[in-house]
Short mmCIF file of C-alpha atoms and ligand atoms in Angstrom, two decimals:
data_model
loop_
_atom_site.label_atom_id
_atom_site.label_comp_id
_atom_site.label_asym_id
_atom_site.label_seq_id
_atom_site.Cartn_x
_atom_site.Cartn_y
_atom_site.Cartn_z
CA UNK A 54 6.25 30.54 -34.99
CA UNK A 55 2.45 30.39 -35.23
CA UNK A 56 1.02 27.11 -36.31
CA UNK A 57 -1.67 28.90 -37.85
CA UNK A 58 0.72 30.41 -40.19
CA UNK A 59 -0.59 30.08 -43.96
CA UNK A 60 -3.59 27.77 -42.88
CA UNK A 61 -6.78 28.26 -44.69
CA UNK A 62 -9.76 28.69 -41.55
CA UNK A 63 -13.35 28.71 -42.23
CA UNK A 64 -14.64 30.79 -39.62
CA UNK A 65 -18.91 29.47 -38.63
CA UNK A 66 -20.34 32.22 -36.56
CA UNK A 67 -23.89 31.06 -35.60
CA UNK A 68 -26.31 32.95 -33.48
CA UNK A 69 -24.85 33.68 -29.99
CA UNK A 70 -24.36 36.92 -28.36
CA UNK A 71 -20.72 35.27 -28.44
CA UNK A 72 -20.73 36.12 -31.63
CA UNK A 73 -19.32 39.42 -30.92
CA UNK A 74 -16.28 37.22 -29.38
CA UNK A 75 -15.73 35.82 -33.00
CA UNK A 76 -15.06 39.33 -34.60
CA UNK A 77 -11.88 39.37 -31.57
CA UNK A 78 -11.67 35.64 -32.46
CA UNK A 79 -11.29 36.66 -36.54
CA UNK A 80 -8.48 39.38 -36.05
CA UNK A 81 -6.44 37.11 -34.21
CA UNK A 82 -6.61 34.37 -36.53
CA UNK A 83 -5.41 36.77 -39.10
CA UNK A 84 -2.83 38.32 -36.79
CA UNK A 85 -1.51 34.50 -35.86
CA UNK A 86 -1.02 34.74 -39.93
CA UNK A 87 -4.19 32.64 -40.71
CA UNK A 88 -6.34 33.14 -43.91
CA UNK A 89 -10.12 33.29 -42.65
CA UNK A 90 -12.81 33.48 -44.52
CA UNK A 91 -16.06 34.04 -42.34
CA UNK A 92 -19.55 31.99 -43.06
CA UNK A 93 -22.31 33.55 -40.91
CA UNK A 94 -25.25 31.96 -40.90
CA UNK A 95 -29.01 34.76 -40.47
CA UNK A 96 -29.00 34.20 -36.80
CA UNK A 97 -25.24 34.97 -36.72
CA UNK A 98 -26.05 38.26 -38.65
CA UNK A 99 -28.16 39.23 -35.99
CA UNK A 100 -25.17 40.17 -33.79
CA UNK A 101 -22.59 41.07 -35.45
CA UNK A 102 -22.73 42.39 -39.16
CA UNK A 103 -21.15 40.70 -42.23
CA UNK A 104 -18.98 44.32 -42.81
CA UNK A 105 -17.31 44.05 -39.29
CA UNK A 106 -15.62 40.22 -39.83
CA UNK A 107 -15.09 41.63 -43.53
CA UNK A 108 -13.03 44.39 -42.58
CA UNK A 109 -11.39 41.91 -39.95
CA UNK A 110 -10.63 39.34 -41.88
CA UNK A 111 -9.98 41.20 -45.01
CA UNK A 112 -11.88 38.47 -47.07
CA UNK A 113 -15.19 38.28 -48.57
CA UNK A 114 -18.00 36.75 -45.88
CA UNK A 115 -20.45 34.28 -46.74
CA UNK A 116 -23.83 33.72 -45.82
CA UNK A 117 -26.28 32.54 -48.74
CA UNK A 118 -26.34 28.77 -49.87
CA UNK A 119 -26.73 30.60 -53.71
CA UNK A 120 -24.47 33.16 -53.31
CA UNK A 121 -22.66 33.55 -57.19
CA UNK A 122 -19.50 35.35 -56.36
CA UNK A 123 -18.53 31.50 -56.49
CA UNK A 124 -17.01 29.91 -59.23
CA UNK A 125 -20.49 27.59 -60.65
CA UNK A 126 -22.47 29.37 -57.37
CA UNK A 127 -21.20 26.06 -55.51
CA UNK A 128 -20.13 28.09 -52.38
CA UNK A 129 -21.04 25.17 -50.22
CA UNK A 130 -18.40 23.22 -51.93
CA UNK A 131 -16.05 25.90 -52.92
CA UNK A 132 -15.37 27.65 -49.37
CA UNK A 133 -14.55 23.48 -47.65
CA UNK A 134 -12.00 23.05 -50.67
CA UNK A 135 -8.62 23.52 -49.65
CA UNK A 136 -9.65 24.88 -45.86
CA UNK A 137 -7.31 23.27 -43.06
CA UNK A 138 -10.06 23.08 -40.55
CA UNK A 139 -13.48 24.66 -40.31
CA UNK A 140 -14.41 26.39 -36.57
CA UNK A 141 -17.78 27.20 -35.41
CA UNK A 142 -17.59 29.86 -32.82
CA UNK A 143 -20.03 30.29 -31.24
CA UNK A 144 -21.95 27.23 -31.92
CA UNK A 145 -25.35 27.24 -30.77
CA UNK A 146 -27.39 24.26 -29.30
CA UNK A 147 -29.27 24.48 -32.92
CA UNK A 148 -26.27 24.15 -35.18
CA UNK A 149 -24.85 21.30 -32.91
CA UNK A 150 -28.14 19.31 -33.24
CA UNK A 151 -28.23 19.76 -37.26
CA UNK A 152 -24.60 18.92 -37.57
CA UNK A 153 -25.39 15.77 -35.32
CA UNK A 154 -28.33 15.08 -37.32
CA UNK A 155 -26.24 15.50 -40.75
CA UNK A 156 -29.01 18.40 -41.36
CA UNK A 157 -27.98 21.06 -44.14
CA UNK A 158 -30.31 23.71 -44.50
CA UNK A 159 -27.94 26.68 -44.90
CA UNK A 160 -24.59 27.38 -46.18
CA UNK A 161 -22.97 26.90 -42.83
CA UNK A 162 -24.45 23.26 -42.49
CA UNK A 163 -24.29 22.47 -46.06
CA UNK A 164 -20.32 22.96 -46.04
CA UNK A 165 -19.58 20.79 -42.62
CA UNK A 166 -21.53 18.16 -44.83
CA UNK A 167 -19.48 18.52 -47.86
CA UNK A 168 -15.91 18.60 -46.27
CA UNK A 169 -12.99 16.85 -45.85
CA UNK A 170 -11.17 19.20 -43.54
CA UNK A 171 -10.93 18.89 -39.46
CA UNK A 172 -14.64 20.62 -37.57
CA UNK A 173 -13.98 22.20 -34.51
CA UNK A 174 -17.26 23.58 -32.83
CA UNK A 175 -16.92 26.02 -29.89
CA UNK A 176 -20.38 25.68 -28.11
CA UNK A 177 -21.87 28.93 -26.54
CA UNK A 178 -25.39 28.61 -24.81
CA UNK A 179 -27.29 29.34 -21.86
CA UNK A 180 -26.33 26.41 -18.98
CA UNK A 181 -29.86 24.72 -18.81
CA UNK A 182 -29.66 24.35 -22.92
CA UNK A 183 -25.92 23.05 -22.34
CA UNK A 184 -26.87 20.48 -19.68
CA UNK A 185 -30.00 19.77 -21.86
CA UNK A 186 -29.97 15.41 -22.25
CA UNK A 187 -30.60 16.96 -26.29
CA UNK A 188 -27.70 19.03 -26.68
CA UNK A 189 -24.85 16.46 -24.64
CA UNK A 190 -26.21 13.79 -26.37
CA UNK A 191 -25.61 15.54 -29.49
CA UNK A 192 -21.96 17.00 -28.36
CA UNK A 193 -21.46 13.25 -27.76
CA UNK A 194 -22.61 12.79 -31.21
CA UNK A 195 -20.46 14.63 -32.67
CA UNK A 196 -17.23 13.70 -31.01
CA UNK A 197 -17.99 9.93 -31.97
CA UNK A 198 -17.95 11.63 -35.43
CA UNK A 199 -14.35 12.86 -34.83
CA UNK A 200 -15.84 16.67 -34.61
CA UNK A 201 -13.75 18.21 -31.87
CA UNK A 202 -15.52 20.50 -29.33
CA UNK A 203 -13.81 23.42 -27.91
CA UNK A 204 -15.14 24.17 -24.22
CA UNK A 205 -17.33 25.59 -23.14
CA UNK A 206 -16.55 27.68 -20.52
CA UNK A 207 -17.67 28.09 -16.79
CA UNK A 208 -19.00 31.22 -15.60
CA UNK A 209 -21.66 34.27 -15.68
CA UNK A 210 -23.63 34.00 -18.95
CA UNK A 211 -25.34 36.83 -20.62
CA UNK A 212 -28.86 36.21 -19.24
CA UNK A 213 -27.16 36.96 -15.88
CA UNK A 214 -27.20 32.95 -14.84
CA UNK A 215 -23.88 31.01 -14.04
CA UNK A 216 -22.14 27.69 -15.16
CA UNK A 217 -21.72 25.59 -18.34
CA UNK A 218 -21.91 27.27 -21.55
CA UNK A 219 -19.77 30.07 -22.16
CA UNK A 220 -17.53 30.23 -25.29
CA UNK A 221 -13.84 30.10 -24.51
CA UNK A 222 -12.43 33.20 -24.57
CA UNK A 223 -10.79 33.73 -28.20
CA UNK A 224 -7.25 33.79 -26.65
CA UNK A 225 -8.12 30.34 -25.44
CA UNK A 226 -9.62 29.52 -28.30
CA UNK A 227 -6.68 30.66 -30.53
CA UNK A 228 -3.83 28.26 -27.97
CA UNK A 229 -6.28 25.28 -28.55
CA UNK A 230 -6.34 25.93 -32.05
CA UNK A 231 -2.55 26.44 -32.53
CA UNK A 232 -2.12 23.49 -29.91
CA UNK A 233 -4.44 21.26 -32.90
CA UNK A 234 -1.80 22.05 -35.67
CA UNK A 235 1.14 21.79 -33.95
CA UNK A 236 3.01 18.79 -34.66
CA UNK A 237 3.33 16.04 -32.11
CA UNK A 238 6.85 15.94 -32.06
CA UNK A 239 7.64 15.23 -27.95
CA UNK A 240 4.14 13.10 -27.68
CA UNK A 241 4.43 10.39 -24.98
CA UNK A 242 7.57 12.76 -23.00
CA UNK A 243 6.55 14.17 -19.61
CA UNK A 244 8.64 17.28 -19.14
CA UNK A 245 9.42 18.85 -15.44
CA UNK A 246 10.53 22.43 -16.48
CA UNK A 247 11.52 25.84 -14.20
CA UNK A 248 10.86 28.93 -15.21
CA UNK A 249 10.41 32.60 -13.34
CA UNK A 250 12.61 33.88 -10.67
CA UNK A 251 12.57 32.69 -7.33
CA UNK A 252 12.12 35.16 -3.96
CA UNK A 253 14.54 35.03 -1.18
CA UNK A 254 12.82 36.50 1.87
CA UNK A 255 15.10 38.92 4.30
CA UNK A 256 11.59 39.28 6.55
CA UNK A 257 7.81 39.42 5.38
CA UNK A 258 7.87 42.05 3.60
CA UNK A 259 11.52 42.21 1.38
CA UNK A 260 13.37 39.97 -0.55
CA UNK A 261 16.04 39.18 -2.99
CA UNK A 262 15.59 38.20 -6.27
CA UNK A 263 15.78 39.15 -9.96
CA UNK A 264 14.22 40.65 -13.09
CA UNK A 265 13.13 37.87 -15.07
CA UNK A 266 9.65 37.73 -16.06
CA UNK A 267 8.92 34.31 -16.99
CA UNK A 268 8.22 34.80 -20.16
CA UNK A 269 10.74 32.52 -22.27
CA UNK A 270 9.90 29.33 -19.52
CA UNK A 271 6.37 29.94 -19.88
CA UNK A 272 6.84 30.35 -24.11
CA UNK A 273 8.78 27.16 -23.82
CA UNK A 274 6.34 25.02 -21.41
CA UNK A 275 3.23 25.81 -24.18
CA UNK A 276 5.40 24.86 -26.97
CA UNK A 277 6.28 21.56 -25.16
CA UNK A 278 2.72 21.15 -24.61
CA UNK A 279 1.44 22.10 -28.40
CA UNK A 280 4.51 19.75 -29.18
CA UNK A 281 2.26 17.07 -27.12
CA UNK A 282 4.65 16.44 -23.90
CA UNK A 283 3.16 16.44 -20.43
CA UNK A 284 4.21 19.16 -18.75
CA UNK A 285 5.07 19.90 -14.74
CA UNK A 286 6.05 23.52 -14.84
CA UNK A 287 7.69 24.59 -11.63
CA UNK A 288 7.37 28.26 -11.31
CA UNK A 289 8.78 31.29 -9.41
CA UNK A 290 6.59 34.52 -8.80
CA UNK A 291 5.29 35.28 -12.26
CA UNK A 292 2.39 37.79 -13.67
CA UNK A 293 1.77 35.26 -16.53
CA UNK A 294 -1.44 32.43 -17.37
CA UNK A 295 -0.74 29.45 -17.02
CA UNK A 296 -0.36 27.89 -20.73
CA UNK A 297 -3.35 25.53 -21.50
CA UNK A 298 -2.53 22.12 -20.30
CA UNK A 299 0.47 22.91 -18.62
CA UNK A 300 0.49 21.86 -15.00
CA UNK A 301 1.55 24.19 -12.75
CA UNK A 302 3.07 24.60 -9.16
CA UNK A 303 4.09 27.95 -7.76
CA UNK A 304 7.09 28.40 -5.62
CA UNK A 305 8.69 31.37 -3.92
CA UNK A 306 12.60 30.35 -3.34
CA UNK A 307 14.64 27.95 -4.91
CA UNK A 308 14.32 25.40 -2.00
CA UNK A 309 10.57 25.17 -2.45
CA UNK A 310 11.68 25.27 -6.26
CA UNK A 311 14.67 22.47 -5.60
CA UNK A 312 11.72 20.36 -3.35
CA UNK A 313 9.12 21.34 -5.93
CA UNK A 314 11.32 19.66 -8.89
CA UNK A 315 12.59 16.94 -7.13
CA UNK A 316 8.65 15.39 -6.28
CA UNK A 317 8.46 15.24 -9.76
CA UNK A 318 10.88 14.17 -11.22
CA UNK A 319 11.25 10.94 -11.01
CA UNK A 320 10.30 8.76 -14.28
CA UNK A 321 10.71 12.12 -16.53
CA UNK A 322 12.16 11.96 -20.03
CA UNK A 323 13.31 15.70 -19.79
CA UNK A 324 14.26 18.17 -17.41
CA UNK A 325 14.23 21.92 -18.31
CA UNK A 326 15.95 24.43 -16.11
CA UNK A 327 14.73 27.59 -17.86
CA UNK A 328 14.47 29.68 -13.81
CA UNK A 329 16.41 32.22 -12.71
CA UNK A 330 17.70 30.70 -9.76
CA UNK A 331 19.17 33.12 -7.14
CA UNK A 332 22.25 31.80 -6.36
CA UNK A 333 21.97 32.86 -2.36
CA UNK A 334 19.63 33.28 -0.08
CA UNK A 335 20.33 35.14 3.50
CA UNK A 336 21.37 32.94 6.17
CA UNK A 337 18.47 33.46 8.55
CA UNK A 338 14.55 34.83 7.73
CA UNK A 339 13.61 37.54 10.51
CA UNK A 340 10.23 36.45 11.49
CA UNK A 341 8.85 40.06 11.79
CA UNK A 342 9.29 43.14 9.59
CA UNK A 343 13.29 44.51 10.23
CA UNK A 344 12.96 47.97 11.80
CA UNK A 345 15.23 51.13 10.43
CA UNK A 346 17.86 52.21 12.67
CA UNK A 347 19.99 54.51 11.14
CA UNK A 348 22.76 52.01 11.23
CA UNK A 349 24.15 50.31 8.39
CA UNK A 350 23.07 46.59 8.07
CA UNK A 351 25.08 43.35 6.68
CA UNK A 352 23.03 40.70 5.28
CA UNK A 353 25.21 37.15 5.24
CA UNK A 354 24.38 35.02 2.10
CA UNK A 355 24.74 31.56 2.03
CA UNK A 356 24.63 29.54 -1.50
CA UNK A 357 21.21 27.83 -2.89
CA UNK A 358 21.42 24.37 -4.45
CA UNK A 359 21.85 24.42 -8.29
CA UNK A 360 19.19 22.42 -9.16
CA UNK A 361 19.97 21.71 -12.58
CA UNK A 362 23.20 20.13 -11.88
CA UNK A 363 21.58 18.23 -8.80
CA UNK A 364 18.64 16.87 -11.16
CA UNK A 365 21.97 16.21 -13.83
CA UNK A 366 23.68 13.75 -11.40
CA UNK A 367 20.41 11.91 -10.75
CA UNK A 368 21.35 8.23 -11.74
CA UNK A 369 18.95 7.53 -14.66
CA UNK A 370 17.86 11.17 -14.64
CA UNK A 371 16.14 12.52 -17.22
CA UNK A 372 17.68 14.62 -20.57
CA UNK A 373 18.85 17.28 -18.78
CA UNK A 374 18.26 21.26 -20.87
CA UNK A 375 19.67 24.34 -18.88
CA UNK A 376 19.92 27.92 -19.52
CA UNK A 377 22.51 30.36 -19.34
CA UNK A 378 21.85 33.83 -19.08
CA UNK A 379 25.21 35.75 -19.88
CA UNK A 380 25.94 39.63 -20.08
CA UNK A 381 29.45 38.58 -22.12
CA UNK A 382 31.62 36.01 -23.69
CA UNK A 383 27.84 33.58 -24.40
CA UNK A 384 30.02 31.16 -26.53
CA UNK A 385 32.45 30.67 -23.40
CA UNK A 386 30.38 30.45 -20.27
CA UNK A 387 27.54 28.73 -21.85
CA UNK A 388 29.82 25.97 -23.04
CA UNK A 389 31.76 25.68 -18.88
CA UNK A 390 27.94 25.49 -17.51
CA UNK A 391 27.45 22.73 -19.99
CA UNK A 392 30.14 21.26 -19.19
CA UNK A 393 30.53 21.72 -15.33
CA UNK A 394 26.69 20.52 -15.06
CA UNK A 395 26.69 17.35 -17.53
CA UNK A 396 24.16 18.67 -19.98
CA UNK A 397 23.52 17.29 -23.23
CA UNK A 398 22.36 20.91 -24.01
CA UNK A 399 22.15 24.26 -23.06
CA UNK A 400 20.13 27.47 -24.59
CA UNK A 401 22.33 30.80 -24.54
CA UNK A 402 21.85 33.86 -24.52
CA UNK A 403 23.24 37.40 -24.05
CA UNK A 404 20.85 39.09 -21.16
CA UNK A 405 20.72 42.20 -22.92
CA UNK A 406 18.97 40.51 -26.14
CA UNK A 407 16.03 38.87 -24.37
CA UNK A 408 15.69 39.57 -20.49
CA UNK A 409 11.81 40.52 -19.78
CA UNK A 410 11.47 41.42 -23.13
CA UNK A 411 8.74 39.52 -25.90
CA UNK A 412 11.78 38.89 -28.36
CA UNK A 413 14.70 36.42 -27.86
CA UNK A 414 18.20 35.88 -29.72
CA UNK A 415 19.66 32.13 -28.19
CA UNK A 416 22.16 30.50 -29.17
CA UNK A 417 22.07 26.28 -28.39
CA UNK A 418 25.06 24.44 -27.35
CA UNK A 419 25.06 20.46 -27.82
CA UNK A 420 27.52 17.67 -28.60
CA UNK A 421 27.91 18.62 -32.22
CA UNK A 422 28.84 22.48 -31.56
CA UNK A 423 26.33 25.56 -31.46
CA UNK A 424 23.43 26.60 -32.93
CA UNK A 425 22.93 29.99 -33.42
CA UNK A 426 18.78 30.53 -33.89
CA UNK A 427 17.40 33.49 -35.22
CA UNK A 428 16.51 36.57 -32.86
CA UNK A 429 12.35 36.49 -32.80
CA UNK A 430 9.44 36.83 -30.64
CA UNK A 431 9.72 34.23 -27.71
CA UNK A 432 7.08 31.25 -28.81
CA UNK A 433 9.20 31.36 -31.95
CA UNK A 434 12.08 30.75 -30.34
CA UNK A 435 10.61 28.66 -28.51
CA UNK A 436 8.87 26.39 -30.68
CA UNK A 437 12.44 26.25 -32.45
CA UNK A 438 14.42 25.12 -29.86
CA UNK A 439 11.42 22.30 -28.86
CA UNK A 440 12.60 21.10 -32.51
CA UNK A 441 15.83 21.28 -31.53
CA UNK A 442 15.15 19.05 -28.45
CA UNK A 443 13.23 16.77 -30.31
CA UNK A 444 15.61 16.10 -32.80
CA UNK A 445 18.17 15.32 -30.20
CA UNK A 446 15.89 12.88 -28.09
CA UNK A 447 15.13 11.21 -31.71
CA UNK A 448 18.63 10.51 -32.30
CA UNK A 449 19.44 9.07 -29.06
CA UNK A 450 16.66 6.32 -29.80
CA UNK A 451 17.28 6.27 -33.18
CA UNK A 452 21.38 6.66 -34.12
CA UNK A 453 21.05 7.12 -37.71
CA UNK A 454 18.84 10.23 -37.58
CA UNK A 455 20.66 13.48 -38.17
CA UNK A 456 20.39 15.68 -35.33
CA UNK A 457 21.27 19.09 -36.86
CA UNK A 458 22.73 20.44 -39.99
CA UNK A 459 23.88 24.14 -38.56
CA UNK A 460 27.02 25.08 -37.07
N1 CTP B 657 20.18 26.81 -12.13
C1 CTP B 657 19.56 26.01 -11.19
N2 CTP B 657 19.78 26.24 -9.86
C2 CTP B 657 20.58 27.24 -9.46
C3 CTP B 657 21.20 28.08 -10.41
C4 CTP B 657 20.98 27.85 -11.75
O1 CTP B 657 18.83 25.09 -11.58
N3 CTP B 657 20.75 27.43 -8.16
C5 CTP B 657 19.97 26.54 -13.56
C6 CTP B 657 19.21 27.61 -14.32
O2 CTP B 657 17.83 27.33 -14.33
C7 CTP B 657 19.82 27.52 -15.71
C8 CTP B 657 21.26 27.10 -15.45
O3 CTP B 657 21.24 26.50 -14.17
O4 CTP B 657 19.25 26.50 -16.47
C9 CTP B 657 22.24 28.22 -15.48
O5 CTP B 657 21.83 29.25 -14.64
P1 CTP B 657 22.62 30.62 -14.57
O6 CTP B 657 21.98 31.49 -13.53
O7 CTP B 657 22.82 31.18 -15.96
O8 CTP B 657 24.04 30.17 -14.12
P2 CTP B 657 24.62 29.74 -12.75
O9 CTP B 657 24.86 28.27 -12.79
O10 CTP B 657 23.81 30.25 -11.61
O11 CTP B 657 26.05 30.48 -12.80
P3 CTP B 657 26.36 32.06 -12.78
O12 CTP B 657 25.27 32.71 -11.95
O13 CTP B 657 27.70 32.13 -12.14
O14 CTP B 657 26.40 32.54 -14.19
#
């Protein structure tokens, strides 16, 4: 589920050559399921016409303090009334140092004045005007004023220079934002998750190891991190980003993965085995490339170390989450792996449904019977089953809280 869902965004675009960012920036929004309606202030005009984040947004855009498509011409006051949050991206230098200043000469201005919703500014500027005492003592300004600032980014800036001052990309821009709405519901947990596959090397060049692509652990660690947890995410070879405050380590085999989990573990509130653990490795590692001989070849496999069920048996161990990846019978082998490894809960589901795939269908297993969630896109799922853990940490703290109503 997006947490932009149904929220009412102001988009600012102010004068940037960033600004062409925003019209990426607005379609997203809208995509995430956000209503935007786009102020552009003359500067912003300059780059990127009013018809562009019209046709993206599909709402009317704004850019005249007297414009009378408003109800009494009062768009300043209109457009702020029942928005969730205004965002300014790009913000200039100039915007930042009127909005410090409380300065309102345009619409844009005028309506961060005469709000009562969240300002989020995404600053986007050459790196001398950025590092400017002016403009940080005006970011700082703002911030003191509860205005939160988004970036910017590090890197090669349009006039060819490099450092401080980019905008965030919009898909950054869009995780902070859906990270800002999210509610807090695992704040002050530090979460030590697994996710990926791991790699068992037969030589330097081959391996053993399986077809999950990360995706589910990864949807899972951002949703524990929107859900404000600290998160240690543990991770087998992957082609996926790191989710935005999410701290990563990158492992190859489940022994790095089982040393990997076990240095930080200790003093976690939850543990999260979401990796596809191979279950052997072969016995011995040939330290040079095998050769082809014509001859048939045995490979002896000796077991890994299940990790979850090792982290499990920790004495004061963390709440302990596992997966289980089934091809048949979920209901039956999900409940003997809860079982066999002491979990409190475990997330199920058929391989078929949700293996390397953007959509999931889990079912979870806990004390009071299963869960069945509905099938959807993985950071749904995801965000789902992050309520689902939340409610279950709740209860053990506080006894008298429901944990679940469905069977
Ligand atoms: N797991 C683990 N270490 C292993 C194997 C599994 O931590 N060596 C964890 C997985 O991350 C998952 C859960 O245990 O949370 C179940 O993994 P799964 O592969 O479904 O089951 P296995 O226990 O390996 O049993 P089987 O392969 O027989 O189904």
């Amino acid at each position: 589920m997006s947490w932009l869902a149904e929220k009412n965004l102001v988009l600012g675009v102010t004068g940037g050559v960033a600004a062409y960012k925003a019209a990426d920036l607005a379609r997203q929004l809208v995509k995430a399921g956000a209503r935007v309606s786009v102020v552009l202030s003359e500067a912003g005009a300059r780059f990127v016409s009013a018809a562009t984040f019209q046709a993206l947004s599909g709402n009317p855009v704004w850019t005249d303090l007297w414009d009378d498509r408003m109800s009494n011409s009062m768009a300043h006051i209109d457009l702020s009334r029942g928005a969730d949050a205004i965002l300014i991206a790009p913000a200039t230098a100039d915007v930042m140092a009127k909005l410090a200043q409380g300065l309102a000469p345009d619409l844009l201005t005028t309506l961060c004045l005469a709000r009562d919703c969240p300002l989020l500014v995404a600053p986007a500027m050459n790196r001398q005007m950025w590092e400017h005492p002016a403009t940080l003592r005006n970011a700082a300004q703002l911030k003191a004023d509860g205005v939160v600032i988004l970036g910017p980014d590090h890197g090669e800036q349009a006039c060819g220079e490099i450092g401080l001052g980019r905008m965030l990309e919009p898909e950054a821009l869009l995780e902070l934002l859906e990270t800002y709405f999210a509610p807090k519901v695992l704040a002050g947990t530090r979460i030590v998750m697994t996710a990926g596959p791991t790699f068992e090397a037969i030589d330097p060049v081959r391996g053993i190891t399986n077809s999950s692509s990360g995706k589910m652990g990864y949807a899972l660690a951002r949703a524990c991190a929107q859900a404000g947890a600290q998160v240690n995410l543990v991770s087998g070879p992957v082609a996926l980003a790191s989710p935005l405050g999410v701290d990563r380590v990158s492992v190859q085999s489940a022994l790095e993965m089982r040393a990997a989990v076990l240095e930080r573990v200790a003093g976690a509130d939850v543990f999260i085995g979401v990796a596809a653990v191979a279950d052997y490795r072969p016995a011995t590692q040939a330290e040079h490339k095998i050769k082809k001989s014509g001859e048939a070849l045995a490979l002896t496999l000796v077991p890994n170390p299940d990790i979850l069920a090792e982290v499990a048996a920790l004495p004061d161990g963390p709440f302990c989450v596992g997966f289980a990846a089934e091809s048949q019978n979920l209901d039956e082998y999900a409940a003997r792996k809860r079982a066999a490894k002491g979990l409190p809960m475990i997330v199920g589901n058929l391989v078929q449904d949700g293996l390397g795939g953007d959509e999931n269908q889990v079912v979870i297993y806990d004390d009071l019977g299963r869960h069945p969630l509905p099938r959807g896109p993985k950071d749904r799922v995801a965000s789902q089953i992050v309520s689902h853990l939340a409610r279950l940490m709740n209860a053990l703290t506080s006894p008298v809280t429901p944990c679940t109503t469905s069977t």
